[in-house]
Short mmCIF file of C-alpha atoms in Angstrom, two decimals:
data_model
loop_
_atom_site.label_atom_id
_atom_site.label_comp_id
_atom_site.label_asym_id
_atom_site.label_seq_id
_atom_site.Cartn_x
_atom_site.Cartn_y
_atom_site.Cartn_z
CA UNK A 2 0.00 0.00 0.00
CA UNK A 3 2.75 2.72 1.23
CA UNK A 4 4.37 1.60 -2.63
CA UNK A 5 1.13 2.17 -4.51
CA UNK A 6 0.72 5.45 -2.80
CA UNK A 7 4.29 6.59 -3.32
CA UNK A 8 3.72 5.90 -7.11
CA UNK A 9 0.32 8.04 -7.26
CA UNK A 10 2.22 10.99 -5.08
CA UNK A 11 4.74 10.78 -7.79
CA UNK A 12 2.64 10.68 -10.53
CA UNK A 13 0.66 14.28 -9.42
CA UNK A 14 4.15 15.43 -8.99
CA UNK A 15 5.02 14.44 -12.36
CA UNK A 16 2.28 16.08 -13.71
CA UNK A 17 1.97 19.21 -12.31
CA UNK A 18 5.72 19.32 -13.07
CA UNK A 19 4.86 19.04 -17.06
CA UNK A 20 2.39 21.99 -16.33
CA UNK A 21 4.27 24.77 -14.49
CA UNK A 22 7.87 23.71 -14.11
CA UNK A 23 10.56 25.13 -17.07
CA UNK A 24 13.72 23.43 -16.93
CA UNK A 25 17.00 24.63 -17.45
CA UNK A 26 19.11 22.78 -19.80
CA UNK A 27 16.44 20.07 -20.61
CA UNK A 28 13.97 19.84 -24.12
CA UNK A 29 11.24 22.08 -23.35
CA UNK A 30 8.97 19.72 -25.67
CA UNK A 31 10.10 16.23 -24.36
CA UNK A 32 9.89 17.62 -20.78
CA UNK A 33 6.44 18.84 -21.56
CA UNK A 34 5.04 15.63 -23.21
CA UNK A 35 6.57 13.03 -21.11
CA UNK A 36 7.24 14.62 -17.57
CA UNK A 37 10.81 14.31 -15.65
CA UNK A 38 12.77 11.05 -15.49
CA UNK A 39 13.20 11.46 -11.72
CA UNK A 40 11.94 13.62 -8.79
CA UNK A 41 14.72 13.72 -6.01
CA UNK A 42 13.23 13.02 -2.72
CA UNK A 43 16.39 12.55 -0.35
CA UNK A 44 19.96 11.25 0.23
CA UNK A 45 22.94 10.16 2.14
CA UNK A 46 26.41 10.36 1.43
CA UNK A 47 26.67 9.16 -2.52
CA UNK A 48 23.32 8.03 -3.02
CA UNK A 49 20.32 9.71 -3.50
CA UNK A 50 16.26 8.52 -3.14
CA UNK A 51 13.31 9.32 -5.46
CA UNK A 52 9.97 9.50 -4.36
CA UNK A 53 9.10 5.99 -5.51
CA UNK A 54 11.54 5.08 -3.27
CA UNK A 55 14.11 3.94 -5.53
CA UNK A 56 17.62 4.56 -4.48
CA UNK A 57 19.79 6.10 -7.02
CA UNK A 58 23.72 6.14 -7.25
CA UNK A 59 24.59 10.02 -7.57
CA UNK A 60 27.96 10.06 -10.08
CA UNK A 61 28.16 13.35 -10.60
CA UNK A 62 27.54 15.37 -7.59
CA UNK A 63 24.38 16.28 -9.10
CA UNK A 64 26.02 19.35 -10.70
CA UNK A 65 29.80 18.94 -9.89
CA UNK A 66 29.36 20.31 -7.18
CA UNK A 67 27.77 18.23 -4.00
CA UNK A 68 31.32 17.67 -2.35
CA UNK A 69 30.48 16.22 1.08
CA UNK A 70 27.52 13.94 -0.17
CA UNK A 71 23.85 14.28 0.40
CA UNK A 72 22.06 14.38 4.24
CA UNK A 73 25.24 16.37 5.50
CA UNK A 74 23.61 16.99 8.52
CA UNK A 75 26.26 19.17 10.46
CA UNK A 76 25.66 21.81 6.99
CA UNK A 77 22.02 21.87 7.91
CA UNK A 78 22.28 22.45 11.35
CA UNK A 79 24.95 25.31 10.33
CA UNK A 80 22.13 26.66 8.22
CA UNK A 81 19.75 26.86 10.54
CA UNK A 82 22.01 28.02 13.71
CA UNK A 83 22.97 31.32 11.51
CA UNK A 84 19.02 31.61 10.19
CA UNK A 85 17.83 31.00 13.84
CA UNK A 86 20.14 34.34 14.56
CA UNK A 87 20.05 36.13 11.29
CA UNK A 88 19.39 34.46 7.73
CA UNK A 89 19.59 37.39 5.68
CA UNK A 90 21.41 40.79 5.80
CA UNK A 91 22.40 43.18 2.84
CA UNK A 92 25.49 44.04 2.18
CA UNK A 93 25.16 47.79 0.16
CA UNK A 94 26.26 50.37 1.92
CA UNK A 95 29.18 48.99 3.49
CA UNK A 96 26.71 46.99 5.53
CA UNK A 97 28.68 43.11 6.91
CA UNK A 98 27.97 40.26 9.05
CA UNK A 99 29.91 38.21 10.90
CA UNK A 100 29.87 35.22 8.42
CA UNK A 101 30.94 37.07 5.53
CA UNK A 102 33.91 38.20 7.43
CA UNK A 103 35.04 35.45 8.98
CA UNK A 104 34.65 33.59 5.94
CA UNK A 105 36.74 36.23 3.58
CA UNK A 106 38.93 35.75 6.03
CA UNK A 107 39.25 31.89 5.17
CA UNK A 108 39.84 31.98 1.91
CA UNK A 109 42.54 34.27 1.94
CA UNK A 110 44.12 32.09 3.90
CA UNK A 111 43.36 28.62 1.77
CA UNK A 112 44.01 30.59 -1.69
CA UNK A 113 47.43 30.32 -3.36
CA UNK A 114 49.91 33.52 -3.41
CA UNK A 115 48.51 36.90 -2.57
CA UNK A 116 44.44 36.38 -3.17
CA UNK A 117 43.26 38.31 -0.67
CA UNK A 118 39.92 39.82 -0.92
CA UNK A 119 36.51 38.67 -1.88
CA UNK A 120 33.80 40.00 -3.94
CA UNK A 121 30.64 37.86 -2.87
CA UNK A 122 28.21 36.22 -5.49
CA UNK A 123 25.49 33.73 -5.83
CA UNK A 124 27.03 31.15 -8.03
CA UNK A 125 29.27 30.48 -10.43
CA UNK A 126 27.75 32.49 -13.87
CA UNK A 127 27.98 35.60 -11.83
CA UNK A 128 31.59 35.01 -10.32
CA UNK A 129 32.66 35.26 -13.73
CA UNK A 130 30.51 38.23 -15.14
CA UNK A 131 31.54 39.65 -11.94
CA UNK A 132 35.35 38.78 -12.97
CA UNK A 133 35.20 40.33 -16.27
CA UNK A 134 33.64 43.26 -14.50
CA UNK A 135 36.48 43.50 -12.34
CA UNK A 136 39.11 43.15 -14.97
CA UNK A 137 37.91 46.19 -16.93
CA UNK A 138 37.63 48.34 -14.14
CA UNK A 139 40.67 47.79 -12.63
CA UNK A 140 42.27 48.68 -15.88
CA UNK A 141 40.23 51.81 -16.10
CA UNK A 142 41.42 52.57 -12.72
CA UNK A 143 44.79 51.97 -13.95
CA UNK A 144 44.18 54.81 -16.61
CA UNK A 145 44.20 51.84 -19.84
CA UNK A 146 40.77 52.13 -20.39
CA UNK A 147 41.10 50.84 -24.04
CA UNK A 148 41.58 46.86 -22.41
CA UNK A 149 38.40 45.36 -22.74
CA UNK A 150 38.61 42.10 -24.55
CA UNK A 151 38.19 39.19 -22.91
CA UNK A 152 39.98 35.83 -24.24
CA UNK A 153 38.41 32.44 -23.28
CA UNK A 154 38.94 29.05 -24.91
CA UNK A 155 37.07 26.53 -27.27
CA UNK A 156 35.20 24.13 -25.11
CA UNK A 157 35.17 26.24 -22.03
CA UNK A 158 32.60 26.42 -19.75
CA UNK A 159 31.70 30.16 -17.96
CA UNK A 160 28.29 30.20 -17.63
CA UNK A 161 25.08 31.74 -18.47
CA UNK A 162 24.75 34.59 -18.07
CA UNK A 163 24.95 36.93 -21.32
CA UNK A 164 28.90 37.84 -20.38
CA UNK A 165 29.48 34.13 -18.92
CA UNK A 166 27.51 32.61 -21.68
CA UNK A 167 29.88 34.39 -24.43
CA UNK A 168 32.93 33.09 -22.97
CA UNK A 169 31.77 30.05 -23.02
CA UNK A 170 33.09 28.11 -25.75
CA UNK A 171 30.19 25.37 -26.29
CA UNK A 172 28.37 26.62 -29.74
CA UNK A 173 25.37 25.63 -28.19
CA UNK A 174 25.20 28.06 -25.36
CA UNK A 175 25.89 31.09 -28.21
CA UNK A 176 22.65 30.06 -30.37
CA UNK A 177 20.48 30.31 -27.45
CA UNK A 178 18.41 34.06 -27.43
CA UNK A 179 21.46 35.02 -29.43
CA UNK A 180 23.37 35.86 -26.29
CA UNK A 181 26.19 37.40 -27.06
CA UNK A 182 28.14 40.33 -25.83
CA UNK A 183 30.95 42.15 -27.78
CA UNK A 184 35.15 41.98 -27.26
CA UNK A 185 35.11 37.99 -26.15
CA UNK A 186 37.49 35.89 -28.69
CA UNK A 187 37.57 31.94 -28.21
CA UNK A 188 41.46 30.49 -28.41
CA UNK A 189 42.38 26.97 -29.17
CA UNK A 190 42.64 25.87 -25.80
CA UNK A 191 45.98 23.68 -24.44
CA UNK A 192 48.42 24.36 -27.10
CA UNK A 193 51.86 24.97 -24.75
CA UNK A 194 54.06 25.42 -27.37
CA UNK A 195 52.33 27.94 -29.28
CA UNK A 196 51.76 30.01 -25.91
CA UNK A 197 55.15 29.89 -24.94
CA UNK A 198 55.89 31.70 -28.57
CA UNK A 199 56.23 28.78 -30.71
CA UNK A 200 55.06 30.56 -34.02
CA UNK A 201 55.79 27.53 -36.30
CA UNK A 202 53.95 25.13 -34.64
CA UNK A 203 51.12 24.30 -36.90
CA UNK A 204 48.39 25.01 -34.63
CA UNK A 205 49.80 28.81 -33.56
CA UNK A 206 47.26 30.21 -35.39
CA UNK A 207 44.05 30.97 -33.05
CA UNK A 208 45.82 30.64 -29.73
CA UNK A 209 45.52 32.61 -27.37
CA UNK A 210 49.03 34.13 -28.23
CA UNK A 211 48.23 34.50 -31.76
CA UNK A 212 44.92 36.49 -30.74
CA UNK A 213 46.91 39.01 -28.34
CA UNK A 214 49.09 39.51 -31.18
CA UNK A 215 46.50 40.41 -34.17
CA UNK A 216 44.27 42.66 -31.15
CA UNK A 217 47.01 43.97 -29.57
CA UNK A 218 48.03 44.00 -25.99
CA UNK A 219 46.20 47.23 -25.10
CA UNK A 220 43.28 46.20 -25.77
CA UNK A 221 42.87 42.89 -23.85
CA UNK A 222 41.54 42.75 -20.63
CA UNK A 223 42.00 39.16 -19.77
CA UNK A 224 42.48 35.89 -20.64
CA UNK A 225 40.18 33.17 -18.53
CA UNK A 226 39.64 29.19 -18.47
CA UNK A 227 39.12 26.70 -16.19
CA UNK A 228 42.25 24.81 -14.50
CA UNK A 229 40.34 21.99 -15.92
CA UNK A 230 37.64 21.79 -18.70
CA UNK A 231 34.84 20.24 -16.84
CA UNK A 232 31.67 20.47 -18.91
CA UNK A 233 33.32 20.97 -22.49
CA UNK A 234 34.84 17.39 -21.97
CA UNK A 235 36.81 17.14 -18.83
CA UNK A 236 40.12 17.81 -20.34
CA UNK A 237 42.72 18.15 -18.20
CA UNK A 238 45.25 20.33 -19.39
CA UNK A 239 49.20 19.08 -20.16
CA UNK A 240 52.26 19.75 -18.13
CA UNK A 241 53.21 23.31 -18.58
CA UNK A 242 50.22 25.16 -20.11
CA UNK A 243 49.04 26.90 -17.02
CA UNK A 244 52.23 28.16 -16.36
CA UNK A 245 52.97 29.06 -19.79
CA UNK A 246 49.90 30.85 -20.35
CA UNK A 247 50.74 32.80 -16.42
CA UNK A 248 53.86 33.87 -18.30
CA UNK A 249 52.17 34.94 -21.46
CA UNK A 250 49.12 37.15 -19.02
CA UNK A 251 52.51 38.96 -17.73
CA UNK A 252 54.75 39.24 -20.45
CA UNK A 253 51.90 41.51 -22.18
CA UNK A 254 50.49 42.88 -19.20
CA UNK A 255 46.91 41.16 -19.16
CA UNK A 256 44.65 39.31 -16.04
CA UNK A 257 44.91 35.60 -15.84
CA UNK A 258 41.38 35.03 -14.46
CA UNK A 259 40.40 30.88 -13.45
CA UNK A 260 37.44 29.91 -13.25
CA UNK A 261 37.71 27.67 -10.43
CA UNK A 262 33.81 26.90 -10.06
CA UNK A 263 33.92 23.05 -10.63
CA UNK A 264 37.43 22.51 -9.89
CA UNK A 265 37.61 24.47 -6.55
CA UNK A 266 37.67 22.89 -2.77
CA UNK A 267 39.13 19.66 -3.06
CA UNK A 268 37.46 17.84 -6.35
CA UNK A 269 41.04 17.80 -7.84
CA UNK A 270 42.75 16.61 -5.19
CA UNK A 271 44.02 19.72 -3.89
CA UNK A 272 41.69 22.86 -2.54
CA UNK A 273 42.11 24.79 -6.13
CA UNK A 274 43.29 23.20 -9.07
CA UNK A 275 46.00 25.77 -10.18
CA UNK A 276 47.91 24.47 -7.10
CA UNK A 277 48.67 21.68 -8.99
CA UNK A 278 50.53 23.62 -11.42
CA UNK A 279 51.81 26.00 -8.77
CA UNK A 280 50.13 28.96 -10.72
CA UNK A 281 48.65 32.03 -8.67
CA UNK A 282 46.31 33.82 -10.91
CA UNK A 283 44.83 37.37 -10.65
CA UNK A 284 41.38 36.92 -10.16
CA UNK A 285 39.90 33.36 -9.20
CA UNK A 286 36.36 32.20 -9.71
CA UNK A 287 34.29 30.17 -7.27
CA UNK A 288 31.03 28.27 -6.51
CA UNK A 289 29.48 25.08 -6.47
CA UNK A 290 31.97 23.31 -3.99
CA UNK A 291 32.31 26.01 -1.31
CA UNK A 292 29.04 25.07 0.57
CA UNK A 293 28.70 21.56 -1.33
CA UNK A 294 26.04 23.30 -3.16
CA UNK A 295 24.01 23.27 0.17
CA UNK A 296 23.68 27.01 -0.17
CA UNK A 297 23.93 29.13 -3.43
CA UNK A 298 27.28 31.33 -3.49
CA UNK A 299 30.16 31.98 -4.74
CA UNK A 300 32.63 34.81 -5.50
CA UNK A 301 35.46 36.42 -6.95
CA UNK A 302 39.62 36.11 -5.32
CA UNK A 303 41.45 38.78 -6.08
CA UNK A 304 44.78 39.24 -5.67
CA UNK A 305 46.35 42.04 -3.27
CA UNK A 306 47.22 44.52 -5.69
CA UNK A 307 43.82 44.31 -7.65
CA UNK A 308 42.04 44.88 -4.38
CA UNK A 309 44.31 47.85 -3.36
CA UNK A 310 44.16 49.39 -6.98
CA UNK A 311 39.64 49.30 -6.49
CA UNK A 312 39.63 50.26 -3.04
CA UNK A 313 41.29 53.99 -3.77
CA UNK A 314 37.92 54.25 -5.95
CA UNK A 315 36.03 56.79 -4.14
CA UNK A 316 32.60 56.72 -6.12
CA UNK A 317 30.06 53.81 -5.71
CA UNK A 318 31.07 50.41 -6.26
CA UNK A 319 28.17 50.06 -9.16
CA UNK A 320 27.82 46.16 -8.98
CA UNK A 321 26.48 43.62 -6.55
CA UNK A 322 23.87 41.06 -5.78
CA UNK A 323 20.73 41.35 -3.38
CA UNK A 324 22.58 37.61 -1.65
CA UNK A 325 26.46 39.01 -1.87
CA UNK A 326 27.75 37.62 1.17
CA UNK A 327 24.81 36.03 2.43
CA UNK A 328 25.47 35.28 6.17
CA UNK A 329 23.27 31.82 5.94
CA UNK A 330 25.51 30.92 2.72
CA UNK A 331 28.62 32.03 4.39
CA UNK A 332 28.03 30.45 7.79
CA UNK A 333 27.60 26.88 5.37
CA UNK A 334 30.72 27.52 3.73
CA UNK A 335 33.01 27.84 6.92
CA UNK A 336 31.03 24.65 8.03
CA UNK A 337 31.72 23.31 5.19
CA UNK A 338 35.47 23.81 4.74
CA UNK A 339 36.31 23.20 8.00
CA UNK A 340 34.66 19.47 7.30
CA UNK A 341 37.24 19.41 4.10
CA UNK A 342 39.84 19.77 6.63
CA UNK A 343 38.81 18.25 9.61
CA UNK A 344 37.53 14.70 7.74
CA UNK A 345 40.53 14.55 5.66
CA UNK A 346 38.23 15.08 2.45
CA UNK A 347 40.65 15.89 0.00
CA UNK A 348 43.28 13.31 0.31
CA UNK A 349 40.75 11.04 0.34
CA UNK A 350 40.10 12.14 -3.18
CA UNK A 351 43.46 11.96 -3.87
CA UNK A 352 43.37 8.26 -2.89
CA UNK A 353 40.05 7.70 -4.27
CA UNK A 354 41.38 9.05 -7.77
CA UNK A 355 44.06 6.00 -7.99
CA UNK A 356 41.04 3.90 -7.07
CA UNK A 357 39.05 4.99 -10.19
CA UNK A 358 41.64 4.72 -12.38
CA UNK A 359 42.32 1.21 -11.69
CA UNK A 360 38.69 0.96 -12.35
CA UNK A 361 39.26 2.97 -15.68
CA UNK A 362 41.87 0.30 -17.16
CA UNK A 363 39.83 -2.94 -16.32
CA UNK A 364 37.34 -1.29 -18.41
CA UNK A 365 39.84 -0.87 -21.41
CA UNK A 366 41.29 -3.87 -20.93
CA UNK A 367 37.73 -5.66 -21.72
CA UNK A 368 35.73 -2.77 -23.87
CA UNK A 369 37.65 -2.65 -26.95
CA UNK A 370 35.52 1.25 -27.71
CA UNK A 371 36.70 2.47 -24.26
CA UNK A 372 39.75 5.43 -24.34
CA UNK A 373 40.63 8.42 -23.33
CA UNK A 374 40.62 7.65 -19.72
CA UNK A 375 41.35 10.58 -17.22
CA UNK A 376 40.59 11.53 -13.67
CA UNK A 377 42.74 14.25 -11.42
CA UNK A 378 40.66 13.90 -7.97
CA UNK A 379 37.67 12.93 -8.33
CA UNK A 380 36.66 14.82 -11.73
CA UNK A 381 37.12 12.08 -14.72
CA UNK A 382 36.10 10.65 -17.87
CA UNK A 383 36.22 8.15 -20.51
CA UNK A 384 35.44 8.19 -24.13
CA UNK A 385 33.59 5.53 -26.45
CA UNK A 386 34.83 5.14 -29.94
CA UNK A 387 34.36 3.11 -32.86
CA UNK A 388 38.27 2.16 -33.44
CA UNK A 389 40.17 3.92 -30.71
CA UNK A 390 43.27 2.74 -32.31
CA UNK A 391 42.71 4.87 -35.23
CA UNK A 392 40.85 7.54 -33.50
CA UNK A 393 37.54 6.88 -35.23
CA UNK A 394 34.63 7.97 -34.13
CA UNK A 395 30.82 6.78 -33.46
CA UNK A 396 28.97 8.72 -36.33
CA UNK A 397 27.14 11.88 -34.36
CA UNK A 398 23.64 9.40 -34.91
CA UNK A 399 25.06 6.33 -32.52
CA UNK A 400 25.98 8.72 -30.00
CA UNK A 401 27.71 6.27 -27.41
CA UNK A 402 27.89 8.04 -24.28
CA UNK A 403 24.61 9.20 -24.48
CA UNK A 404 23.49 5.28 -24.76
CA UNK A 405 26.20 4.09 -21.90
CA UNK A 406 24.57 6.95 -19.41
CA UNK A 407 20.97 5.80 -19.72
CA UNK A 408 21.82 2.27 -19.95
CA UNK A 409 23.61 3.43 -16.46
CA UNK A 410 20.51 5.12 -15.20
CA UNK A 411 18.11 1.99 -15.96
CA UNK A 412 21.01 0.51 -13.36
CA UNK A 413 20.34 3.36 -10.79
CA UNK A 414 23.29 5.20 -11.55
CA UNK A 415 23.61 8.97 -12.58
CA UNK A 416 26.31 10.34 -14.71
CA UNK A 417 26.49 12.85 -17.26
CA UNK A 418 27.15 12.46 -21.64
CA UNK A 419 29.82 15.09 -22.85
CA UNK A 420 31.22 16.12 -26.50
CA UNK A 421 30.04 16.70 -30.01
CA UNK A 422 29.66 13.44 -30.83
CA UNK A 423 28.20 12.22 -27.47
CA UNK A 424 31.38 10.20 -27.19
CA UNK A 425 32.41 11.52 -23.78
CA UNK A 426 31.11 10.22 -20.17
CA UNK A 427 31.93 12.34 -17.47
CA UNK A 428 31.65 11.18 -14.08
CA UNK A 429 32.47 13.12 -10.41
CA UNK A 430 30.79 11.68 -7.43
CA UNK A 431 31.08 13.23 -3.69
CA UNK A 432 34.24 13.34 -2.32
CA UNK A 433 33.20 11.36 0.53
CA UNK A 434 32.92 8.54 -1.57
CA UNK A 435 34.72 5.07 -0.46
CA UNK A 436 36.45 2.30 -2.60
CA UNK A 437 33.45 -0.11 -2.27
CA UNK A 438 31.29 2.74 -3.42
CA UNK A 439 33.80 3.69 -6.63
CA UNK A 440 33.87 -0.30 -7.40
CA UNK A 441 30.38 -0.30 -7.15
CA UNK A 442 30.35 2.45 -9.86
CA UNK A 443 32.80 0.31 -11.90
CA UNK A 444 30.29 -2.64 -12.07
CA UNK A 445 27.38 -0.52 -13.56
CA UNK A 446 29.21 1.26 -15.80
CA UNK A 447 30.72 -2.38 -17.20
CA UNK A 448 27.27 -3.31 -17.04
CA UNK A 449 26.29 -0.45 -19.18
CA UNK A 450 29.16 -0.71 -21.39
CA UNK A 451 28.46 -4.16 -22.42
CA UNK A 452 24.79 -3.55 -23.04
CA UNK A 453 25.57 -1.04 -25.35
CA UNK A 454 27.90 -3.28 -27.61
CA UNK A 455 25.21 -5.60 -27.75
CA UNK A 456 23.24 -3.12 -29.15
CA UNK A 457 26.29 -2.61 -31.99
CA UNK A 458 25.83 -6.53 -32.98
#
């Protein structure tokens, strides 16, 4: 009885869902003719419960970006300690609250070199229209008024918002409403040679070196990209490009902003992912991770020069949200971090990443479409191709990722199809995550693997 009326709850749910609820990033048309796939009830640590009570494994931190697992209950009591005292309180004006500061305080003290201020946002599209913001005032400031331009790279992910959504490099995102701004430019992303000055390398034209050169230097503002590509493919970027691209922002005078909004507090395997590449950039973006998307915010780093150049600005500060340093958000965040350090969270991913990659080569060892394996932390991938020794492709209408995920959801397991050619899976679960758990991933996604080449036969 307590099944038949879960299914009927479920089935209201589902259809006054069709009737009033607009997704993001879903087919309005499918999602309006045949309802959502799955209504999230609850959860605990890396799995997650619908309300037909079945229990689903959650592979991608729903959005990257649920760090300490679901029912963290020491985040929810955080939450409703600061609310119980004061959930909301603006700060315009110069107005603060204790949260805000204490947690500014934190971050200058967990971010590399000298980032040591805070602008305060609500997630991660306006970090980064908040960073390219930033980057043209402080050059106004500075009296070079003319550097606007913004470089991002192919593939990136930013956002979307109108500014985010332009520097994101996902065609996609651009054809949407047509939202576009002026001044962005898209560079072939990971090409160390050719940043480093390498002008007969093959590939040197449409870097980001080659675009500074035909703009010219005075008129770009900054250059930003994720330490790691998360949803343009996952691609993880080779030994020496962050650093040569550091030395290319400062050689003509330009910000290095990252966009740290997936990669940031601990899914890497280190608190920020440019730490792996010992790389202090000018501005650094955040979300996502910094409450374990139990509360929306995130913000903008800036280093200490930046934040002394802005604060001899005597006018208004013209930019800010009504939640910029939200004292409920903040007050999860400290919680939050303090579990990171306390529980040991991030070299668990570390340890957790070696376990998933031993999962990744049993699966190329038997699945002769598997390649492309990668994981740094606990943000990986594989890719599924026709002849991986040749580099062939699925054609675009096979779409082989896109077939491996929902063969993985009909096995109770969420993860996420990437690429143009749907070739890509991506896969990030909590960081709490154990090695029975990431074995336990391993077996579906063999599962689901092997389904799908039976469908090839």
């Amino acid at each position: 009885m307590a099944v038949q009326t879960q299914n009927l709850k479920t089935m209201e749910l589902i259809e006054l869902d069709k009737k009033h609820y607009i997704h993001p990033t879903t087919p309005p048309k499918v999602q309006a003719e045949q309802g959502t796939p799955l209504i999230f009830a609850d959860g605990k640590g890396v799995y997650c419960n619908s309300t037909n009570g079945e229990r689903y494994f959650d592979g991608l931190s729903m959005l990257w970006n649920v760090n300490l697992g679901h029912g963290q209950q020491e985040l929810a009591e955080a939450a409703k300690e600061q609310m119980l005292k004061m959930a909301y309180a603006s700060s315009f004006k110069g107005y603060s609250n204790e949260p805000a500061i204490q947690l500014a305080e934190k971050l200058a003290a967990l971010a590399p070199g000298d980032l040591n201020a805070v602008f305060y946002t609500s997630g991660g599209s306006e970090s980064n229209d908040t960073a390219f913001k930033l980057a043209r005032f402080y050059w106004s400031l500075k009296g070079q008024s003319k550097k606007r331009k913004i470089i991002a790279l192919e593939n990136g992910y930013h956002g979307v918002t109108v500014a985010a959504q332009t520097a994101t490099g996902i065609p996609a995102f651009h054809d949407f409403a047509d939202s576009n701004i002026a001044d962005v430019f898209h560079a072939k992303p990971h090409l160390t040679n050719c940043e480093s000055g390498d002008r007969h390398d093959p590939n040197y034209e449409g870097c980001i070196r080659d675009i500074v050169e035909k703009e010219g230097a005075e008129t770009i503002a900054a250059v930003i990209m994720e330490p790691v590509q998360g949803s343009g493919g996952v691609h993880i970027p080779p030994k020496g490009y962050l650093r040569a691209v550091r030395k290319l922002c400062d050689e003509f005078g330009i910000l290095f902003i990252a966009d740290e909004v997936i990669c940031g507090f601990g899914r890497t395997g280190e608190m920020f992912a440019v730490e792996h590449w010992d790389v202090v950039p000018d501005l650094m973006c955040f979300a996502k991770g910094v409450t374990s998307g139990y509360s929306q915010l995130g913000g903008v780093m800036m280093k200490q020069s930046i934040r002394d150049t802005i604060v001899q600005y005597e006018g208004v500060l013209s930019h800010g949200f009504t939640y910029s340093g939200h004292p409920t958000a903040c007050a999860v965040a400290l919680k939050n971090i303090e579990i990171l350090e306390r529980d040991h969270i991030i070299e668990n991913t570390s340890k957790m990443e070696q376990t998933l990659k031993e999962g990744f080569n049993y699966l190329e060892d038997k699945h002769s479409h598997v390649t492309n394996c990668r994981a740094i932390g606990l943000l990986a991938a594989f890719e599924l191709y026709e002849d991986r020794d040749t580099g062939k492709l699925f054609d675009l209408s096979v779409a082989p990722a896109t077939t491996v995920v929902d063969e993985c959801f009909d096995r109770k397991l969420i993860l996420r199809t990437l690429g143009s050619n749907r070739e890509i899976v991506a896969i990030a679960p909590p960081l709490v995550i154990n090695k029975q758990e990431v074995e336990e991933m391993i077996t579906i996604i063999d599962d689901a693997i092997t389904a799908f080449e039976k469908k090839l036969e």
